[in-house]
Amino acid sequence: MEVSVIGNSQTKKIYGTELTYRELGFRFGSQVISGESRNRVSFLTHQSSKWKEIKIQSSPRSVRCEAIVSDQAPFLKPTPKSRSLDSVKLFVGLPLDTVSDCNNVNHLKAITAGLKALKLLGVEGIELPIFWGVVEKEAPGKYDWSGYLAVAEIVKKVGLKLHASLSFHGSKNPEISLPDWVAKIGEAEGGIYFTDRYGKQYKDCLSFAVDDVPVLAGKTPMEVYGDFCESFKSAFSDYMGNTITGITLGLGPDGELRYPSHQHETNISGAGEFQCYDKHMLSALKHYAESTGNPLWGLGGPHDAPAYDQQPHSTSFFSDGGSWESQYGDFFLTWYSSLLTSHADRVLSVASSAFKGTGVSLCGKLPLLHQWNKLRSQPSELTAGFYSSGGHDRYEAIAEIFAKNSCRMIIPGMDLSDEHQSPASLSSPESLLAHIKTSCKKQGVVVSGQNSSASVPGGFERIVENLKDESVGVDLFTYQRMGAVFFSPEHFHAFTVFVRNMNQFELSSYDQAVDGDKAKTMSIGSGTTGAASLQTA
């Protein structure tokens, strides 16, 4: 398949900055792309002094795009800036299943076309999720990077930067499991997964309690993660420091530093449950209790904590004056959170050692646990592992670990606002985000931003407000993530205006080569046929 790009560009003086304004059109063939499609994918740009609407037809599993010229008012209006956004680098995440578990690049045609569109818009780079269960699927030490290398080469040819997310976790949607050989160990021996008080295991992530236990074919998870990082560095050596500018280390469920306190995704009204019932966690708890002279406290987690589908105040544990404030509560929560902090330190230390001198920045991601955070106990944070006794800042200890390992902190939810939260949830994402950013600033940790996984009302405006915040400068923002919804008519138009608001436009390398109105064409062969649909991540 041939992908063609034809571009004419014209610079306009907007907000005192030279920007490249284009009318962008692109087409995914004459029909909805399918496994039988062999159509040519083209991008056309024309001179224009104002933005035009891009109309795209889409279905949940495929996209069909066609340029329609029509004047429309922008979704975002230019506003006075307290901080210039032209220094903020904008990345866009690729679908989670960009590479299949057989190491094939899924929907290659659509992704290549999408990357061309993003390049024309002025996006800096792409975030690529790289899963442990895909690369080291069959046996320990047997790595297959071929699918991800193919994506890196496409990104390089398009002229974008690449941020790699090394994911030591699985995913339920789309379904991506841990390596097969790890799953076999889990079935045979048990105890390597987080477990709740009902005995239900969370099999998309290893328990923090086995970090330094040789449970993986004679090696510890930290040793296996270190080998994985070294193999990645070797396989992608030609891209390190040039195309690849950053690496995110997976720190827990969905890559975030937290316990999987919400195993039952449909019941999110509660604060979650403590995940401390696998045999290694219970052993660690027993040892800690004995060392503090309270052996009876080491028999299990809190007995009076609410269930997944119960609100925090339905039992006494999280209530004002409840068990969480007692001597026992401080004992348990201190131990529980210490494993989280130690896990972060171990993983980031392994990565810092592996990637030292490569010229890439290292990142780790925190969750934004804003539900119920108006309660004094802040129960959603406690069940996820964030606690600090004696009135100390629970996030500053984490920021200190990031600073120690020269690691940036990714904070999601920068599109969320208090006004769109349910009053019953006692939620304030704005105040929690400000709290975490302040903790990072105290420790000298650079903050990178992300949006939440789902589109929210007023999300783009809220992102811009957060990026303009002078108190903590965010110099990199990753928008999650490409898929059918991303390229839907309403969303993609809003996204293009969002990019314009960030003053992100620069002449691309192939636009600079255009002489006047003379168009040039560059082609990239797909090398692959098959489904080109974009699955929503």
Coordinates of C-alpha atoms in Angstrom, one line a residue:
M1 CA 0.0 0.0 0.0
E2 CA 1.2 3.5 -0.8
V3 CA 0.7 6.4 1.6
S4 CA 1.1 9.8 0.0
V5 CA 1.5 13.2 1.5
I6 CA 1.0 16.3 -0.6
G7 CA 1.5 19.6 1.2
N8 CA 1.3 23.3 0.7
S9 CA 1.8 25.5 3.7
Q10 CA 1.6 29.2 4.5
T11 CA 2.7 31.0 7.7
K12 CA 0.5 33.5 9.4
K13 CA 1.3 35.9 12.2
I14 CA -1.0 34.8 15.1
Y15 CA -0.6 35.8 18.8
G16 CA 2.8 37.2 17.7
T17 CA 4.1 33.8 16.8
E18 CA 4.9 32.4 13.3
L19 CA 2.5 29.5 12.9
T20 CA 1.8 27.2 10.0
Y21 CA -1.9 27.0 9.2
R22 CA -3.2 24.3 7.0
E23 CA -6.5 22.9 6.0
L24 CA -6.0 19.2 6.5
G25 CA -7.9 16.5 4.6
F26 CA -7.4 12.8 4.6
R27 CA -9.3 9.8 3.2
F28 CA -9.2 6.1 4.2
G29 CA -10.4 4.8 0.8
S30 CA -13.8 4.9 -0.6
Q31 CA -15.2 2.5 1.9
V32 CA -14.8 1.7 5.6
I33 CA -11.4 0.1 5.8
S34 CA -11.5 -3.6 6.3
G35 CA -9.2 -6.6 6.0
E36 CA -9.9 -6.7 2.3
S37 CA -9.2 -3.0 1.7
R38 CA -6.2 -2.1 -0.5
N39 CA -7.0 1.5 -1.0
R40 CA -4.5 4.4 -1.2
V41 CA -4.4 6.7 1.8
S42 CA -3.7 10.3 1.1
F43 CA -3.3 13.6 3.0
L44 CA -4.0 16.8 1.3
T45 CA -3.1 20.3 2.7
H46 CA -4.1 23.6 1.1
Q47 CA -3.5 27.2 1.9
S48 CA -5.9 28.6 4.4
S49 CA -6.1 31.5 6.8
K50 CA -8.7 29.9 9.0
W51 CA -9.4 26.4 10.3
K52 CA -11.9 24.2 8.4
E53 CA -13.9 21.3 9.7
I54 CA -12.6 17.8 9.0
K55 CA -15.5 15.3 8.7
I56 CA -14.8 11.7 9.5
Q57 CA -17.2 8.7 9.3
S58 CA -16.5 6.1 12.0
S59 CA -17.8 3.0 13.5
P60 CA -16.6 1.4 16.8
R61 CA -14.0 -0.6 15.0
S62 CA -13.1 1.4 11.9
V63 CA -12.8 4.9 10.5
R64 CA -13.6 6.4 7.2
C65 CA -12.3 9.9 6.6
E66 CA -13.1 12.5 4.0
A67 CA -12.2 16.2 3.8
I68 CA -15.1 18.5 3.8
V69 CA -14.5 22.3 3.6
S70 CA -16.9 24.3 5.8
D71 CA -16.4 27.3 8.1
Q72 CA -17.0 26.5 11.7
A73 CA -16.4 28.4 14.9
P74 CA -13.6 26.9 17.0
F75 CA -14.4 24.8 20.0
L76 CA -11.8 26.7 22.0
K77 CA -11.4 30.5 22.0
P78 CA -8.0 32.2 22.2
T79 CA -7.4 33.4 25.8
P80 CA -4.7 35.5 27.4
K81 CA -1.9 33.3 28.6
S82 CA -0.4 33.4 32.0
R83 CA 2.3 31.0 30.6
S84 CA 3.2 30.5 27.0
L85 CA 2.3 27.0 25.8
D86 CA 4.7 27.0 22.8
S87 CA 7.3 25.2 24.9
V88 CA 4.9 22.4 25.8
K89 CA 5.6 19.2 23.8
L90 CA 2.4 17.4 22.7
F91 CA 2.4 13.6 22.3
V92 CA -0.5 11.3 21.4
G93 CA -0.8 7.8 22.6
L94 CA -1.2 4.9 20.2
P95 CA -3.8 2.2 20.8
L96 CA -2.9 -0.3 23.5
D97 CA -3.2 -3.1 21.0
T98 CA -1.0 -1.5 18.4
V99 CA 1.1 -4.7 18.4
S100 CA -0.8 -8.0 18.8
D101 CA 0.3 -10.8 21.0
C102 CA 1.7 -12.5 17.8
N103 CA 3.9 -9.4 17.2
N104 CA 2.0 -8.2 14.2
V105 CA 1.2 -4.5 13.9
N106 CA -2.6 -4.1 14.0
H107 CA -4.4 -1.7 11.7
L108 CA -1.1 -0.6 10.2
K109 CA -2.6 1.4 7.4
A110 CA -4.9 3.5 9.6
I111 CA -2.1 4.1 12.2
T112 CA 0.3 5.2 9.5
A113 CA -2.3 7.6 8.1
G114 CA -3.1 8.9 11.6
L115 CA 0.6 9.6 12.3
K116 CA 0.8 11.6 9.1
A117 CA -2.3 13.6 10.2
L118 CA -0.8 14.3 13.6
K119 CA 2.5 15.3 12.0
L120 CA 0.7 17.9 9.8
L121 CA -1.1 19.2 12.9
G122 CA 2.2 19.9 14.6
V123 CA 2.2 17.1 17.2
E124 CA 5.7 16.5 18.6
G125 CA 5.5 12.7 19.1
I126 CA 3.8 9.5 19.8
E127 CA 3.5 7.3 23.0
L128 CA 3.8 3.6 22.3
P129 CA 2.7 1.1 24.9
I130 CA 5.0 -1.9 24.9
F131 CA 3.7 -5.0 26.8
W132 CA 5.9 -7.5 28.7
G133 CA 3.3 -10.2 27.7
V134 CA 3.9 -9.5 24.0
V135 CA 7.7 -9.2 24.0
E136 CA 8.6 -12.0 26.4
K137 CA 5.6 -14.1 25.9
E138 CA 6.8 -17.7 25.5
A139 CA 9.8 -18.2 27.8
P140 CA 12.0 -16.2 30.2
G141 CA 14.7 -14.3 28.3
K142 CA 13.2 -15.0 24.9
Y143 CA 12.4 -11.5 23.5
D144 CA 10.6 -10.6 20.3
W145 CA 10.6 -6.9 19.6
S146 CA 9.8 -7.1 15.9
G147 CA 6.3 -5.6 16.0
Y148 CA 7.4 -2.6 18.2
L149 CA 10.5 -2.1 16.1
A150 CA 8.3 -1.8 13.0
V151 CA 6.2 0.9 14.7
A152 CA 9.4 2.8 15.8
E153 CA 10.6 2.8 12.2
I154 CA 7.3 4.2 10.9
V155 CA 7.4 6.9 13.6
K156 CA 10.9 7.8 12.6
K157 CA 10.1 8.0 8.9
V158 CA 7.1 10.2 9.6
G159 CA 9.4 12.6 11.5
L160 CA 7.8 12.2 15.0
K161 CA 9.4 11.5 18.3
L162 CA 8.6 8.4 20.3
H163 CA 7.9 7.9 24.0
A164 CA 8.0 4.2 25.0
S165 CA 5.9 2.9 27.8
L166 CA 7.3 -0.4 29.2
S167 CA 4.3 -2.1 30.6
F168 CA 4.9 -4.8 33.2
H169 CA 1.1 -5.3 33.6
G170 CA -1.8 -6.7 31.5
S171 CA -4.9 -5.1 30.2
K172 CA -8.6 -6.2 30.2
N173 CA -9.7 -4.0 27.3
P174 CA -8.2 -4.8 25.0
E175 CA -7.2 -8.2 26.5
I176 CA -3.4 -8.4 26.9
S177 CA -2.1 -10.8 29.5
L178 CA 1.2 -11.2 31.3
P179 CA 3.7 -13.6 29.6
D180 CA 2.4 -17.2 29.2
W181 CA 5.3 -18.6 31.3
V182 CA 4.4 -16.2 34.1
A183 CA 0.8 -17.3 34.0
K184 CA 1.8 -20.9 34.3
I185 CA 3.9 -20.1 37.4
G186 CA 0.9 -18.3 38.8
E187 CA -1.3 -21.4 38.2
A188 CA 1.2 -23.8 39.6
E189 CA 2.3 -22.0 42.7
G190 CA 0.0 -19.2 43.4
G191 CA 0.7 -16.2 45.6
I192 CA 2.4 -14.1 43.0
Y193 CA -0.8 -12.0 42.3
F194 CA -2.5 -9.4 44.4
T195 CA -5.4 -11.0 46.3
D196 CA -8.4 -9.5 48.1
R197 CA -10.0 -10.9 51.3
Y198 CA -12.4 -13.0 49.2
G199 CA -9.5 -14.8 47.6
K200 CA -10.0 -13.2 44.2
Q201 CA -6.7 -12.7 42.4
Y202 CA -5.8 -9.7 40.2
K203 CA -3.8 -11.4 37.4
D204 CA -2.8 -8.4 35.4
C205 CA 0.0 -7.4 37.8
L206 CA 2.5 -9.1 40.2
S207 CA 2.2 -8.5 43.9
F208 CA 4.6 -5.9 45.3
A209 CA 5.5 -8.4 48.0
V210 CA 7.4 -10.7 45.4
D211 CA 9.7 -7.9 44.1
D212 CA 12.7 -9.5 45.6
V213 CA 11.5 -13.1 45.8
P214 CA 12.9 -15.5 43.1
V215 CA 9.4 -16.6 42.0
L216 CA 10.0 -16.3 38.2
A217 CA 12.0 -19.3 37.1
G218 CA 14.7 -18.7 39.7
K219 CA 14.8 -14.9 39.3
T220 CA 13.1 -12.1 41.1
P221 CA 10.7 -9.8 39.2
M222 CA 13.2 -6.9 39.6
E223 CA 15.9 -9.1 37.9
V224 CA 13.4 -10.0 35.1
Y225 CA 12.4 -6.3 34.7
G226 CA 16.1 -5.3 34.5
D227 CA 16.8 -7.9 31.8
F228 CA 13.8 -6.6 29.9
C229 CA 15.1 -3.0 30.1
E230 CA 18.6 -4.1 28.9
S231 CA 17.1 -6.0 26.0
F232 CA 15.0 -3.1 25.0
K233 CA 18.0 -0.8 25.1
S234 CA 19.9 -3.1 22.9
A235 CA 17.1 -3.8 20.4
F236 CA 16.3 0.0 20.0
S237 CA 19.8 1.3 20.2
D238 CA 19.5 3.0 16.8
Y239 CA 16.5 5.0 18.1
M240 CA 17.7 5.9 21.6
G241 CA 18.2 9.6 22.2
N242 CA 17.0 10.6 18.8
T243 CA 13.6 9.1 17.8
I244 CA 13.1 7.7 21.3
T245 CA 13.2 10.7 23.8
G246 CA 11.5 9.2 26.8
I247 CA 10.6 5.9 28.6
T248 CA 7.8 5.3 31.1
L249 CA 8.2 2.4 33.5
G250 CA 5.1 0.5 34.5
L251 CA 4.7 0.7 38.2
G252 CA 1.5 -1.2 38.8
P253 CA -2.0 -1.8 37.5
D254 CA -2.5 0.0 34.2
G255 CA 1.1 1.2 34.6
E256 CA 0.2 3.4 37.6
L257 CA 1.8 3.3 41.0
R258 CA -1.0 1.9 43.1
Y259 CA -2.6 -1.3 44.4
P260 CA -5.5 -2.7 42.3
S261 CA -8.0 -1.6 44.9
H262 CA -10.9 -1.7 42.4
Q263 CA -10.8 -5.3 41.1
H264 CA -14.5 -5.1 40.2
E265 CA -14.6 -2.3 37.6
T266 CA -18.3 -2.0 37.5
N267 CA -18.6 -1.2 41.2
I268 CA -16.7 2.0 41.4
S269 CA -19.0 3.8 43.8
G270 CA -17.0 2.5 46.8
A271 CA -13.4 3.4 47.9
G272 CA -12.0 0.0 46.9
E273 CA -10.5 -2.7 49.1
F274 CA -7.1 -3.6 50.5
Q275 CA -5.2 -6.0 48.4
C276 CA -3.0 -7.8 51.1
Y277 CA -4.1 -11.4 51.1
D278 CA -1.7 -13.2 48.8
K279 CA 0.7 -15.4 50.8
H280 CA 3.7 -13.2 50.3
M281 CA 1.8 -10.1 51.5
L282 CA 0.5 -11.9 54.5
S283 CA 3.9 -13.2 55.3
A284 CA 5.4 -9.7 55.1
L285 CA 2.5 -8.3 57.3
K286 CA 3.1 -11.1 59.9
H287 CA 6.8 -10.3 60.1
Y288 CA 6.2 -6.6 60.4
A289 CA 3.6 -7.1 63.2
E290 CA 6.0 -9.3 65.1
S291 CA 8.8 -6.8 64.7
T292 CA 6.6 -4.1 66.2
G293 CA 5.5 -6.2 69.1
N294 CA 1.9 -6.7 67.9
P295 CA 1.7 -10.2 66.4
L296 CA -2.1 -10.3 66.5
W297 CA -2.2 -7.4 64.1
G298 CA -0.4 -9.5 61.4
L299 CA -3.2 -12.0 60.8
G300 CA -4.8 -10.1 58.0
G301 CA -6.2 -6.8 56.8
P302 CA -8.7 -4.5 58.5
H303 CA -11.9 -6.5 59.4
D304 CA -14.1 -3.4 59.4
A305 CA -13.2 -1.9 56.0
P306 CA -16.1 -1.6 53.5
A307 CA -16.6 -3.9 50.5
Y308 CA -16.1 -2.8 46.9
D309 CA -19.7 -1.8 46.4
Q310 CA -20.1 -0.1 49.8
Q311 CA -19.6 3.6 50.3
P312 CA -16.8 4.5 52.7
H313 CA -19.1 5.7 55.6
S314 CA -21.1 2.4 55.5
T315 CA -18.6 0.9 58.0
S316 CA -16.5 2.3 60.8
F317 CA -13.0 2.0 59.3
F318 CA -12.9 5.2 57.2
S319 CA -15.3 7.3 59.4
D320 CA -14.1 10.2 61.5
G321 CA -12.6 8.7 64.6
G322 CA -12.7 5.3 62.9
S323 CA -10.0 2.6 62.8
W324 CA -7.9 4.3 60.2
E325 CA -7.0 6.9 62.9
S326 CA -6.3 4.3 65.6
Q327 CA -2.9 2.9 66.5
Y328 CA -3.8 -0.2 64.6
G329 CA -4.9 1.8 61.6
D330 CA -1.6 3.7 61.6
F331 CA 0.3 0.4 61.9
F332 CA -1.5 -1.3 59.0
L333 CA -1.6 1.7 56.6
T334 CA 2.1 2.5 57.3
W335 CA 3.1 -1.0 56.4
Y336 CA 0.7 -1.2 53.3
S337 CA 2.0 2.1 51.9
S338 CA 5.7 1.3 52.6
L339 CA 5.5 -1.7 50.1
L340 CA 4.1 0.7 47.5
T341 CA 6.9 3.2 48.0
S342 CA 9.6 0.5 48.1
H343 CA 8.3 -0.9 44.9
A344 CA 8.5 2.4 43.1
D345 CA 12.1 2.8 44.3
R346 CA 13.1 -0.6 43.1
V347 CA 11.6 -0.3 39.6
L348 CA 12.9 3.2 39.0
S349 CA 16.3 2.3 40.3
V350 CA 16.5 -0.7 37.9
A351 CA 15.5 1.6 35.0
S352 CA 17.8 4.4 36.0
S353 CA 20.7 1.9 36.0
A354 CA 19.7 0.4 32.7
F355 CA 19.1 3.6 30.8
K356 CA 21.9 5.8 32.2
G357 CA 23.7 7.7 29.5
T358 CA 21.2 6.9 26.7
G359 CA 19.9 10.5 26.5
V360 CA 16.3 9.6 27.3
S361 CA 14.2 10.9 30.1
L362 CA 12.6 8.4 32.6
C363 CA 9.0 8.7 33.8
G364 CA 6.6 7.0 36.2
K365 CA 2.9 7.5 36.4
L366 CA 0.7 8.2 39.5
P367 CA -3.1 7.8 39.6
L368 CA -5.4 10.7 40.3
L369 CA -7.5 9.1 43.1
H370 CA -10.0 12.0 43.4
Q371 CA -13.1 10.1 44.5
W372 CA -14.0 10.7 48.1
N373 CA -10.9 12.9 48.6
K374 CA -13.1 15.5 50.4
L375 CA -13.4 13.1 53.3
R376 CA -10.7 13.4 56.0
S377 CA -9.7 9.8 55.6
Q378 CA -9.4 10.1 51.8
P379 CA -10.3 6.3 51.5
S380 CA -9.7 5.8 47.8
E381 CA -6.1 6.9 48.4
L382 CA -5.7 4.7 51.4
T383 CA -6.9 1.5 49.7
A384 CA -4.6 2.3 46.7
G385 CA -1.6 2.6 49.1
F386 CA -1.1 6.4 49.6
Y387 CA -0.7 7.1 53.3
S388 CA 1.6 9.0 55.6
S389 CA 1.4 9.2 59.4
G390 CA 1.9 12.1 61.6
G391 CA 0.3 14.6 59.3
H392 CA 3.1 14.3 56.7
D393 CA 2.4 14.7 53.0
R394 CA 1.6 11.3 51.5
Y395 CA 2.7 12.4 48.0
E396 CA 5.9 14.1 49.0
A397 CA 7.4 10.8 50.0
I398 CA 6.6 9.4 46.6
A399 CA 8.0 12.6 44.9
E400 CA 11.2 12.1 46.9
I401 CA 11.6 8.6 45.4
F402 CA 11.2 10.0 41.9
A403 CA 13.7 12.8 42.6
K404 CA 16.2 10.2 43.9
N405 CA 16.0 8.3 40.6
S406 CA 16.0 11.5 38.4
C407 CA 12.5 10.5 37.1
R408 CA 9.7 12.6 35.9
M409 CA 6.2 12.1 37.2
I410 CA 3.2 11.7 34.9
I411 CA -0.1 12.9 36.4
P412 CA -3.3 12.0 34.6
G413 CA -6.7 13.7 34.8
M414 CA -5.6 17.1 33.7
D415 CA -8.9 17.4 31.8
L416 CA -11.0 16.9 34.9
S417 CA -12.8 19.7 36.7
D418 CA -14.7 19.8 40.0
E419 CA -17.9 21.1 38.5
H420 CA -18.4 17.9 36.4
Q421 CA -18.1 15.6 39.4
S422 CA -21.1 14.0 41.1
P423 CA -21.7 15.8 44.5
A424 CA -22.3 12.4 46.1
S425 CA -18.7 11.3 45.3
L426 CA -17.2 14.1 47.4
S427 CA -14.6 14.4 44.7
S428 CA -12.2 17.2 43.8
P429 CA -9.7 16.4 41.0
E430 CA -8.6 20.0 40.9
S431 CA -7.4 20.2 44.5
L432 CA -5.8 16.8 44.4
L433 CA -3.9 17.6 41.2
A434 CA -2.7 20.9 42.7
H435 CA -1.6 18.9 45.8
I436 CA 0.5 16.4 43.8
K437 CA 2.0 19.1 41.7
T438 CA 3.0 21.1 44.8
S439 CA 4.7 18.0 46.3
C440 CA 6.6 17.5 43.0
K441 CA 7.7 21.1 43.1
K442 CA 9.1 20.8 46.6
Q443 CA 11.2 17.8 45.6
G444 CA 12.3 19.3 42.2
V445 CA 10.4 16.6 40.2
V446 CA 9.4 17.6 36.7
V447 CA 5.7 17.0 36.0
S448 CA 4.3 15.6 32.7
G449 CA 0.6 15.6 32.1
Q450 CA -2.1 13.3 30.6
N451 CA -5.8 13.4 30.2
S452 CA -8.2 10.8 31.6
S453 CA -9.1 7.8 29.5
A454 CA -12.6 9.0 28.6
S455 CA -13.7 12.2 26.9
V456 CA -15.2 14.6 29.5
P457 CA -17.1 17.9 29.1
G458 CA -14.8 20.9 28.9
G459 CA -11.8 18.6 28.9
F460 CA -9.7 20.5 26.3
E461 CA -10.3 23.9 28.1
R462 CA -9.3 22.3 31.4
I463 CA -6.1 20.9 29.9
V464 CA -5.1 24.3 28.6
E465 CA -5.7 25.9 32.0
N466 CA -3.5 23.3 33.7
L467 CA -0.7 23.7 31.1
K468 CA -0.8 27.5 31.6
D469 CA -0.4 27.1 35.4
E470 CA 2.8 29.0 36.3
S471 CA 3.2 27.4 39.7
V472 CA 4.4 24.1 38.2
G473 CA 5.5 24.1 34.6
V474 CA 4.4 21.1 32.6
D475 CA 6.6 20.8 29.6
L476 CA 5.2 17.6 28.1
F477 CA 1.6 16.5 27.7
T478 CA 0.4 13.1 26.3
Y479 CA -3.1 12.9 24.9
Q480 CA -4.7 9.4 25.3
R481 CA -5.4 7.9 22.9
M482 CA -5.7 7.2 19.2
G483 CA -8.7 5.1 18.1
A484 CA -12.1 5.4 16.4
V485 CA -13.4 7.9 18.9
F486 CA -10.3 10.0 18.6
F487 CA -10.9 10.3 14.8
S488 CA -14.7 10.9 15.1
P489 CA -15.8 14.2 13.6
E490 CA -16.6 16.1 16.8
H491 CA -13.5 14.9 18.7
F492 CA -10.9 15.3 16.0
H493 CA -12.1 18.8 15.1
A494 CA -11.9 19.8 18.8
F495 CA -8.4 18.2 19.0
T496 CA -7.1 20.2 16.1
V497 CA -8.3 23.4 17.7
F498 CA -6.7 22.3 21.0
V499 CA -3.4 21.9 19.2
R500 CA -3.8 25.3 17.6
N501 CA -4.4 26.8 21.1
M502 CA -1.1 25.3 22.2
N503 CA 0.8 27.2 19.5
Q504 CA 2.3 23.9 18.6
F505 CA 2.7 24.5 14.9
E506 CA 6.1 24.4 13.1
L507 CA 7.0 23.7 9.5
S508 CA 7.5 20.0 9.1
S509 CA 10.5 18.8 7.2
Y510 CA 8.6 17.9 4.1
D511 CA 6.7 21.2 4.2
Q512 CA 10.0 23.1 4.3
A513 CA 10.9 21.3 1.1
V514 CA 7.9 22.6 -0.7
D515 CA 8.8 25.5 -3.1
G516 CA 5.8 27.9 -3.2
D517 CA 2.7 26.1 -4.4
K518 CA 4.6 23.2 -5.9
A519 CA 3.7 19.9 -4.1
K520 CA 6.0 17.0 -3.4
T521 CA 5.0 13.5 -2.6
M522 CA 6.6 11.1 -0.2
S523 CA 5.6 7.5 0.2
I524 CA 5.9 4.8 2.8
G525 CA 5.2 1.3 1.9
S526 CA 3.0 -0.5 4.5
G527 CA 4.6 -3.9 3.9
T528 CA 1.5 -5.4 5.4
T529 CA -2.1 -5.9 4.5
G530 CA -5.0 -6.8 6.8
A531 CA -7.3 -4.9 9.0
A532 CA -6.7 -1.2 9.1
S533 CA -9.5 -0.4 11.6
L534 CA -8.6 1.5 14.7
Q535 CA -10.0 -0.1 17.9
T536 CA -10.9 2.2 20.6
A537 CA -8.6 1.8 23.5

